[in-house]
PDB file of C-alpha atoms in Angstrom:
ATOM      1  CA  MET I 544     157.775 -49.676 -33.708  1.00 55.00           C
ATOM      2  CA  LYS I 545     154.705 -49.160 -35.891  1.00 55.00           C
ATOM      3  CA  ASN I 546     156.430 -46.415 -37.886  1.00 52.00           C
ATOM      4  CA  LEU I 547     159.500 -48.591 -38.322  1.00 51.00           C
ATOM      5  CA  LEU I 548     157.377 -51.447 -39.702  1.00 53.00           C
ATOM      6  CA  ILE I 549     155.637 -49.074 -42.130  1.00 53.00           C
ATOM      7  CA  ALA I 550     159.000 -47.765 -43.361  1.00 51.00           C
ATOM      8  CA  LEU I 551     160.351 -51.300 -43.810  1.00 53.00           C
ATOM      9  CA  THR I 552     157.249 -52.364 -45.745  1.00 58.00           C
ATOM     10  CA  PHE I 553     157.516 -49.365 -48.042  1.00 52.00           C
ATOM     11  CA  LEU I 554     161.221 -49.859 -48.615  1.00 52.00           C
ATOM     12  CA  PHE I 555     160.997 -53.528 -49.499  1.00 55.00           C
ATOM     13  CA  SER I 556     158.056 -52.830 -51.808  1.00 54.00           C
ATOM     14  CA  MET I 557     160.589 -50.826 -53.854  1.00 51.00           C
ATOM     15  CA  THR I 558     162.573 -53.991 -54.545  1.00 49.00           C
ATOM     16  CA  SER I 559     160.814 -54.672 -57.851  1.00 50.00           C
ATOM     17  CA  PHE I 560     161.978 -51.247 -59.096  1.00 51.00           C
ATOM     18  CA  ALA I 561     165.557 -51.626 -57.889  1.00 48.00           C
ATOM     19  CA  GLN I 562     168.721 -52.389 -59.805  1.00 70.00           C
ATOM     20  CA  THR I 563     170.882 -52.897 -56.726  1.00 79.00           C
ATOM     21  CA  THR I 564     170.411 -53.099 -52.976  1.00 85.00           C
ATOM     22  CA  GLU I 565     173.087 -51.609 -50.746  1.00 88.00           C
ATOM     23  CA  ILE I 566     173.631 -52.031 -47.023  1.00 92.00           C
ATOM     24  CA  ARG I 567     175.790 -49.687 -44.944  1.00 93.00           C
ATOM     25  CA  ALA I 568     176.951 -49.498 -41.374  1.00 96.00           C
ATOM     26  CA  GLY I 569     179.175 -47.006 -39.641  1.00 95.00           C
ATOM     27  CA  ALA I 570     179.895 -44.694 -36.744  1.00 96.00           C
ATOM     28  CA  GLY I 571     180.803 -41.098 -36.145  1.00 95.00           C
ATOM     29  CA  SER I 572     180.675 -37.974 -34.037  1.00 93.00           C
ATOM     30  CA  GLY I 573     180.014 -34.295 -34.520  1.00 89.00           C
ATOM     31  CA  ALA I 574     178.791 -31.025 -33.029  1.00 86.00           C
ATOM     32  CA  PHE I 575     175.427 -31.708 -31.415  1.00 84.00           C
ATOM     33  CA  TYR I 576     172.919 -28.946 -30.611  1.00 82.00           C
ATOM     34  CA  PHE I 577     175.486 -26.430 -31.790  1.00 78.00           C
ATOM     35  CA  THR I 578     172.964 -23.569 -32.137  1.00 73.00           C
ATOM     36  CA  GLU I 579     172.105 -23.753 -28.433  1.00 69.00           C
ATOM     37  CA  GLU I 580     175.699 -24.140 -27.376  1.00 62.00           C
ATOM     38  CA  ALA I 581     176.783 -21.125 -29.438  1.00 61.00           C
ATOM     39  CA  ALA I 582     174.181 -18.786 -27.895  1.00 59.00           C
ATOM     40  CA  LYS I 583     175.694 -16.352 -25.379  1.00 51.00           C
ATOM     41  CA  ASP I 584     172.882 -16.720 -22.812  1.00 58.00           C
ATOM     42  CA  MET I 585     173.061 -20.515 -22.712  1.00 61.00           C
ATOM     43  CA  LEU I 586     174.827 -21.925 -19.634  1.00 64.00           C
ATOM     44  CA  PHE I 587     175.454 -25.515 -20.681  1.00 70.00           C
ATOM     45  CA  ALA I 588     177.641 -27.583 -22.958  1.00 74.00           C
ATOM     46  CA  TYR I 589     177.364 -30.802 -24.947  1.00 80.00           C
ATOM     47  CA  ASP I 590     180.295 -33.199 -25.161  1.00 82.00           C
ATOM     48  CA  SER I 591     181.304 -36.822 -25.832  1.00 80.00           C
ATOM     49  CA  PRO I 592     178.965 -37.197 -28.823  1.00 87.00           C
ATOM     50  CA  ALA I 593     178.809 -40.547 -30.611  1.00 92.00           C
ATOM     51  CA  SER I 594     176.546 -42.098 -33.251  1.00 94.00           C
ATOM     52  CA  LEU I 595     175.963 -45.466 -34.925  1.00 96.00           C
ATOM     53  CA  TYR I 596     173.917 -46.053 -38.066  1.00 95.00           C
ATOM     54  CA  PHE I 597     172.663 -48.795 -40.369  1.00 95.00           C
ATOM     55  CA  ASP I 598     171.236 -48.221 -43.864  1.00 93.00           C
ATOM     56  CA  VAL I 599     169.398 -50.249 -46.485  1.00 92.00           C
ATOM     57  CA  THR I 600     169.241 -48.531 -49.883  1.00 89.00           C
ATOM     58  CA  HIS I 601     167.398 -49.558 -53.044  1.00 86.00           C
ATOM     59  CA  HIS I 602     168.878 -47.910 -56.159  1.00 82.00           C
ATOM     60  CA  PHE I 603     166.534 -47.314 -59.071  1.00 77.00           C
ATOM     61  CA  LYS I 604     166.935 -48.933 -62.479  1.00 71.00           C
ATOM     62  CA  ASP I 605     169.135 -47.142 -65.020  1.00 69.00           C
ATOM     63  CA  CYS I 606     170.449 -44.620 -62.464  1.00 70.00           C
ATOM     64  CA  MET I 607     172.298 -44.502 -59.158  1.00 74.00           C
ATOM     65  CA  ASP I 608     169.644 -42.575 -57.227  1.00 85.00           C
ATOM     66  CA  GLY I 609     167.757 -44.476 -54.573  1.00 86.00           C
ATOM     67  CA  ILE I 610     165.541 -44.628 -51.516  1.00 89.00           C
ATOM     68  CA  LYS I 611     167.325 -45.234 -48.222  1.00 91.00           C
ATOM     69  CA  LEU I 612     166.020 -46.409 -44.857  1.00 93.00           C
ATOM     70  CA  ARG I 613     168.314 -45.302 -42.037  1.00 95.00           C
ATOM     71  CA  ILE I 614     168.298 -46.436 -38.423  1.00 94.00           C
ATOM     72  CA  GLN I 615     170.537 -44.298 -36.229  1.00 94.00           C
ATOM     73  CA  SER I 616     171.369 -44.262 -32.537  1.00 94.00           C
ATOM     74  CA  THR I 617     173.073 -41.241 -30.980  1.00 91.00           C
ATOM     75  CA  SER I 618     174.264 -40.299 -27.492  1.00 91.00           C
ATOM     76  CA  VAL I 619     175.614 -37.013 -26.139  1.00 90.00           C
ATOM     77  CA  HIS I 620     176.433 -35.740 -22.628  1.00 88.00           C
ATOM     78  CA  VAL I 621     174.998 -32.406 -21.469  1.00 85.00           C
ATOM     79  CA  VAL I 622     176.025 -30.420 -18.392  1.00 83.00           C
ATOM     80  CA  GLY I 623     175.044 -26.930 -17.186  1.00 79.00           C
ATOM     81  CA  LYS I 624     171.767 -25.167 -16.337  1.00 76.00           C
ATOM     82  CA  ASP I 625     168.380 -25.815 -17.879  1.00 73.00           C
ATOM     83  CA  TYR I 626     167.265 -23.192 -20.398  1.00 68.00           C
ATOM     84  CA  GLN I 627     163.760 -22.726 -18.960  1.00 69.00           C
ATOM     85  CA  THR I 628     164.179 -23.318 -15.204  1.00 72.00           C
ATOM     86  CA  GLY I 629     167.854 -22.601 -14.491  1.00 72.00           C
ATOM     87  CA  ILE I 630     168.134 -25.912 -12.598  1.00 76.00           C
ATOM     88  CA  ALA I 631     171.536 -27.623 -12.790  1.00 78.00           C
ATOM     89  CA  ILE I 632     171.585 -30.597 -15.146  1.00 80.00           C
ATOM     90  CA  ASP I 633     174.147 -33.291 -15.764  1.00 83.00           C
ATOM     91  CA  GLY I 634     172.923 -36.131 -17.938  1.00 84.00           C
ATOM     92  CA  THR I 635     172.892 -37.983 -21.213  1.00 88.00           C
ATOM     93  CA  VAL I 636     170.656 -37.432 -24.215  1.00 88.00           C
ATOM     94  CA  GLU I 637     170.048 -40.552 -26.274  1.00 90.00           C
ATOM     95  CA  PHE I 638     167.961 -40.547 -29.409  1.00 87.00           C
ATOM     96  CA  PHE I 639     166.930 -43.214 -31.876  1.00 93.00           C
ATOM     97  CA  ILE I 640     166.059 -42.009 -35.380  1.00 93.00           C
ATOM     98  CA  THR I 641     164.264 -43.893 -38.150  1.00 94.00           C
ATOM     99  CA  SER I 642     164.536 -41.939 -41.414  1.00 94.00           C
ATOM    100  CA  LEU I 643     163.510 -42.337 -45.032  1.00 94.00           C
ATOM    101  CA  LEU I 644     165.945 -40.521 -47.324  1.00 95.00           C
ATOM    102  CA  TYR I 645     166.281 -39.852 -51.041  1.00 94.00           C
ATOM    103  CA  GLU I 646     169.874 -40.352 -52.178  1.00 91.00           C
ATOM    104  CA  CYS I 647     171.328 -38.775 -55.315  1.00 89.00           C
ATOM    105  CA  ILE I 648     174.688 -40.000 -56.665  1.00 82.00           C
ATOM    106  CA  ARG I 649     176.485 -38.388 -59.594  1.00 74.00           C
ATOM    107  CA  ALA I 650     177.943 -41.548 -61.163  1.00 70.00           C
ATOM    108  CA  ASP I 651     179.090 -45.095 -60.432  1.00 71.00           C
ATOM    109  CA  LYS I 652     182.848 -44.610 -60.480  1.00 79.00           C
ATOM    110  CA  MET I 653     185.843 -45.429 -58.326  1.00 85.00           C
ATOM    111  CA  PHE I 654     185.239 -42.241 -56.310  1.00 88.00           C
ATOM    112  CA  ASN I 655     181.668 -40.971 -56.021  1.00 87.00           C
ATOM    113  CA  ILE I 656     180.043 -37.851 -54.649  1.00 90.00           C
ATOM    114  CA  GLY I 657     176.397 -37.678 -53.662  1.00 90.00           C
ATOM    115  CA  CYS I 658     173.863 -36.214 -51.273  1.00 92.00           C
ATOM    116  CA  HIS I 659     170.764 -37.293 -49.393  1.00 93.00           C
ATOM    117  CA  LEU I 660     167.698 -35.550 -48.024  1.00 95.00           C
ATOM    118  CA  GLY I 661     164.797 -36.874 -45.997  1.00 96.00           C
ATOM    119  CA  MET I 662     162.645 -36.947 -42.899  1.00 95.00           C
ATOM    120  CA  GLY I 663     162.461 -39.193 -39.894  1.00 94.00           C
ATOM    121  CA  LEU I 664     160.898 -39.927 -36.545  1.00 93.00           C
ATOM    122  CA  THR I 665     163.076 -39.348 -33.468  1.00 92.00           C
ATOM    123  CA  GLN I 666     162.521 -40.988 -30.102  1.00 92.00           C
ATOM    124  CA  GLN I 667     164.574 -39.155 -27.467  1.00 89.00           C
ATOM    125  CA  GLU I 668     165.391 -39.950 -23.843  1.00 89.00           C
ATOM    126  CA  PHE I 669     167.131 -37.558 -21.454  1.00 86.00           C
ATOM    127  CA  LYS I 670     168.600 -39.212 -18.360  1.00 83.00           C
ATOM    128  CA  GLN I 671     169.978 -37.333 -15.363  1.00 77.00           C
ATOM    129  CA  GLN I 672     173.182 -38.925 -14.052  1.00 70.00           C
ATOM    130  CA  LYS I 673     173.743 -37.136 -10.734  1.00 65.00           C
ATOM    131  CA  ASN I 674     170.177 -36.378  -9.638  1.00 59.00           C
ATOM    132  CA  THR I 675     168.697 -39.863  -9.588  1.00 59.00           C
ATOM    133  CA  ASN I 676     165.348 -38.562  -8.264  1.00 66.00           C
ATOM    134  CA  TRP I 677     164.579 -37.169 -11.713  1.00 69.00           C
ATOM    135  CA  LYS I 678     162.851 -39.548 -14.054  1.00 77.00           C
ATOM    136  CA  ALA I 679     164.089 -39.897 -17.608  1.00 79.00           C
ATOM    137  CA  VAL I 680     162.322 -37.434 -19.908  1.00 80.00           C
ATOM    138  CA  GLU I 681     161.068 -39.017 -23.136  1.00 86.00           C
ATOM    139  CA  ALA I 682     159.935 -37.214 -26.279  1.00 87.00           C
ATOM    140  CA  ARG I 683     159.069 -37.952 -29.894  1.00 90.00           C
ATOM    141  CA  PHE I 684     159.333 -35.539 -32.775  1.00 91.00           C
ATOM    142  CA  MET I 685     160.120 -35.198 -36.452  1.00 93.00           C
ATOM    143  CA  SER I 686     163.640 -34.690 -37.781  1.00 93.00           C
ATOM    144  CA  ILE I 687     165.055 -33.527 -41.107  1.00 95.00           C
ATOM    145  CA  THR I 688     168.412 -34.666 -42.509  1.00 95.00           C
ATOM    146  CA  PHE I 689     170.448 -33.142 -45.336  1.00 95.00           C
ATOM    147  CA  GLY I 690     173.969 -34.293 -46.087  1.00 93.00           C
ATOM    148  CA  GLY I 691     176.714 -35.219 -48.479  1.00 93.00           C
ATOM    149  CA  ALA I 692     178.252 -38.628 -49.119  1.00 89.00           C
ATOM    150  CA  PHE I 693     181.658 -39.554 -50.495  1.00 91.00           C
ATOM    151  CA  SER I 694     182.437 -43.150 -51.388  1.00 89.00           C
ATOM    152  CA  LEU I 695     185.593 -44.963 -52.473  1.00 90.00           C
ATOM    153  CA  ARG I 696     185.228 -48.331 -54.194  1.00 87.00           C
ATOM    154  CA  LEU I 697     187.426 -50.868 -52.431  1.00 87.00           C
ATOM    155  CA  HIS I 698     186.456 -53.744 -54.740  1.00 81.00           C
ATOM    156  CA  GLU I 699     183.548 -54.578 -57.028  1.00 78.00           C
ATOM    157  CA  LYS I 700     180.951 -54.455 -54.230  1.00 83.00           C
ATOM    158  CA  PRO I 701     182.389 -53.085 -50.951  1.00 90.00           C
ATOM    159  CA  ARG I 702     182.928 -49.337 -50.578  1.00 90.00           C
ATOM    160  CA  LEU I 703     184.322 -46.981 -47.962  1.00 94.00           C
ATOM    161  CA  ILE I 704     181.774 -44.270 -47.104  1.00 93.00           C
ATOM    162  CA  LEU I 705     182.370 -40.828 -45.585  1.00 94.00           C
ATOM    163  CA  GLU I 706     179.301 -38.757 -44.755  1.00 93.00           C
ATOM    164  CA  THR I 707     178.654 -35.256 -43.494  1.00 93.00           C
ATOM    165  CA  ALA I 708     175.133 -34.272 -42.506  1.00 93.00           C
ATOM    166  CA  LEU I 709     173.069 -31.532 -40.940  1.00 93.00           C
ATOM    167  CA  LEU I 710     170.408 -32.948 -38.612  1.00 92.00           C
ATOM    168  CA  TRP I 711     167.485 -30.702 -37.647  1.00 92.00           C
ATOM    169  CA  THR I 712     165.569 -32.189 -34.721  1.00 89.00           C
ATOM    170  CA  ASP I 713     162.005 -31.096 -33.939  1.00 89.00           C
ATOM    171  CA  PRO I 714     161.722 -28.326 -36.570  1.00 88.00           C
ATOM    172  CA  ILE I 715     158.057 -27.724 -35.659  1.00 88.00           C
ATOM    173  CA  THR I 716     158.924 -26.598 -32.116  1.00 84.00           C
ATOM    174  CA  THR I 717     161.839 -24.565 -33.482  1.00 80.00           C
ATOM    175  CA  LEU I 718     159.462 -22.528 -35.628  1.00 84.00           C
ATOM    176  CA  ARG I 719     156.908 -22.068 -32.822  1.00 80.00           C
ATOM    177  CA  GLY I 720     159.141 -19.553 -31.033  1.00 71.00           C
ATOM    178  CA  SER I 721     161.751 -19.327 -28.286  1.00 67.00           C
ATOM    179  CA  GLU I 722     159.173 -19.541 -25.468  1.00 69.00           C
ATOM    180  CA  ASN I 723     158.651 -23.199 -26.447  1.00 70.00           C
ATOM    181  CA  TRP I 724     162.324 -24.155 -26.734  1.00 72.00           C
ATOM    182  CA  GLN I 725     163.968 -26.687 -24.429  1.00 73.00           C
ATOM    183  CA  THR I 726     167.528 -27.480 -23.402  1.00 73.00           C
ATOM    184  CA  VAL I 727     167.431 -30.709 -25.401  1.00 74.00           C
ATOM    185  CA  GLY I 728     165.106 -31.283 -28.316  1.00 74.00           C
ATOM    186  CA  GLU I 729     164.739 -28.754 -31.110  1.00 78.00           C
ATOM    187  CA  ASP I 730     168.058 -27.709 -32.642  1.00 83.00           C
ATOM    188  CA  THR I 731     170.554 -28.434 -35.392  1.00 88.00           C
ATOM    189  CA  SER I 732     173.504 -30.818 -35.170  1.00 90.00           C
ATOM    190  CA  PHE I 733     176.397 -31.529 -37.510  1.00 92.00           C
ATOM    191  CA  LEU I 734     177.433 -35.156 -38.041  1.00 92.00           C
ATOM    192  CA  GLY I 735     180.564 -36.681 -39.517  1.00 94.00           C
ATOM    193  CA  GLN I 736     180.408 -40.442 -40.063  1.00 95.00           C
ATOM    194  CA  ILE I 737     182.500 -43.152 -41.675  1.00 96.00           C
ATOM    195  CA  GLY I 738     181.335 -46.614 -42.668  1.00 95.00           C
ATOM    196  CA  ILE I 739     181.434 -49.555 -45.045  1.00 94.00           C
ATOM    197  CA  SER I 740     178.842 -50.436 -47.686  1.00 92.00           C
ATOM    198  CA  TYR I 741     178.159 -53.551 -49.739  1.00 91.00           C
ATOM    199  CA  ARG I 742     176.046 -53.745 -52.901  1.00 84.00           C
ATOM    200  CA  PHE I 743     173.968 -56.657 -54.124  1.00 80.00           C
ATOM    201  CA  LYS I 744     172.942 -56.941 -57.758  1.00 69.00           C
ATOM    202  CA  GLN I 745     169.233 -57.570 -58.255  1.00 55.00           C
ATOM    203  CA  THR I 746     168.904 -58.363 -61.929  1.00 42.00           C
ATOM    204  CA  TYR I 747     166.459 -61.165 -61.090  1.00 37.00           C
ATOM    205  CA  PHE I 748     163.897 -58.541 -59.981  1.00 35.00           C
ATOM    206  CA  ASN I 749     163.953 -56.662 -63.291  1.00 33.00           C
ATOM    207  CA  VAL I 750     160.538 -56.289 -64.941  1.00 27.00           C
TER     208      VAL I 750
END
């Protein structure tokens, strides 16, 4: 919560430098933890992935680039054997990500292409579904997001947004070596999301 409040304070302090404020909301799916799942010695699979997100973006004056605060909730089912212990697992991984991203957009046209890059804090919870004696395992770690965005202007302010993104969760543990890896946690995931955005002009904040 503290990190979320800090991010919100920083974002809204950017208002005086913004030309427009944009809000977005959407949902999607993808290939979660696909590096683990693709490994030949891994005996588990991830399925039924789903994600929801909400963005607030402040675009800078005289250009379309901006700073974006993203709040994202994701859930995916995992079944198989644990990587470290070999114990059978059947549960759900849920993670809540608060990210601060830099967004670059080529131009403000009917159809736009852009990209975003940033870092975030992930709070993850792994719940066993069949073995109720196991307590939910909670973890917090850093995440890195890099993706592309495609938008179609529906009217003057609303837009249809299609995003693709590569999400790298817990890169620090990833780089520490395979002896520290876990079944859920550090890995890369591919996201595809669709949503709606709405832009508000902020000419009254110009300085």
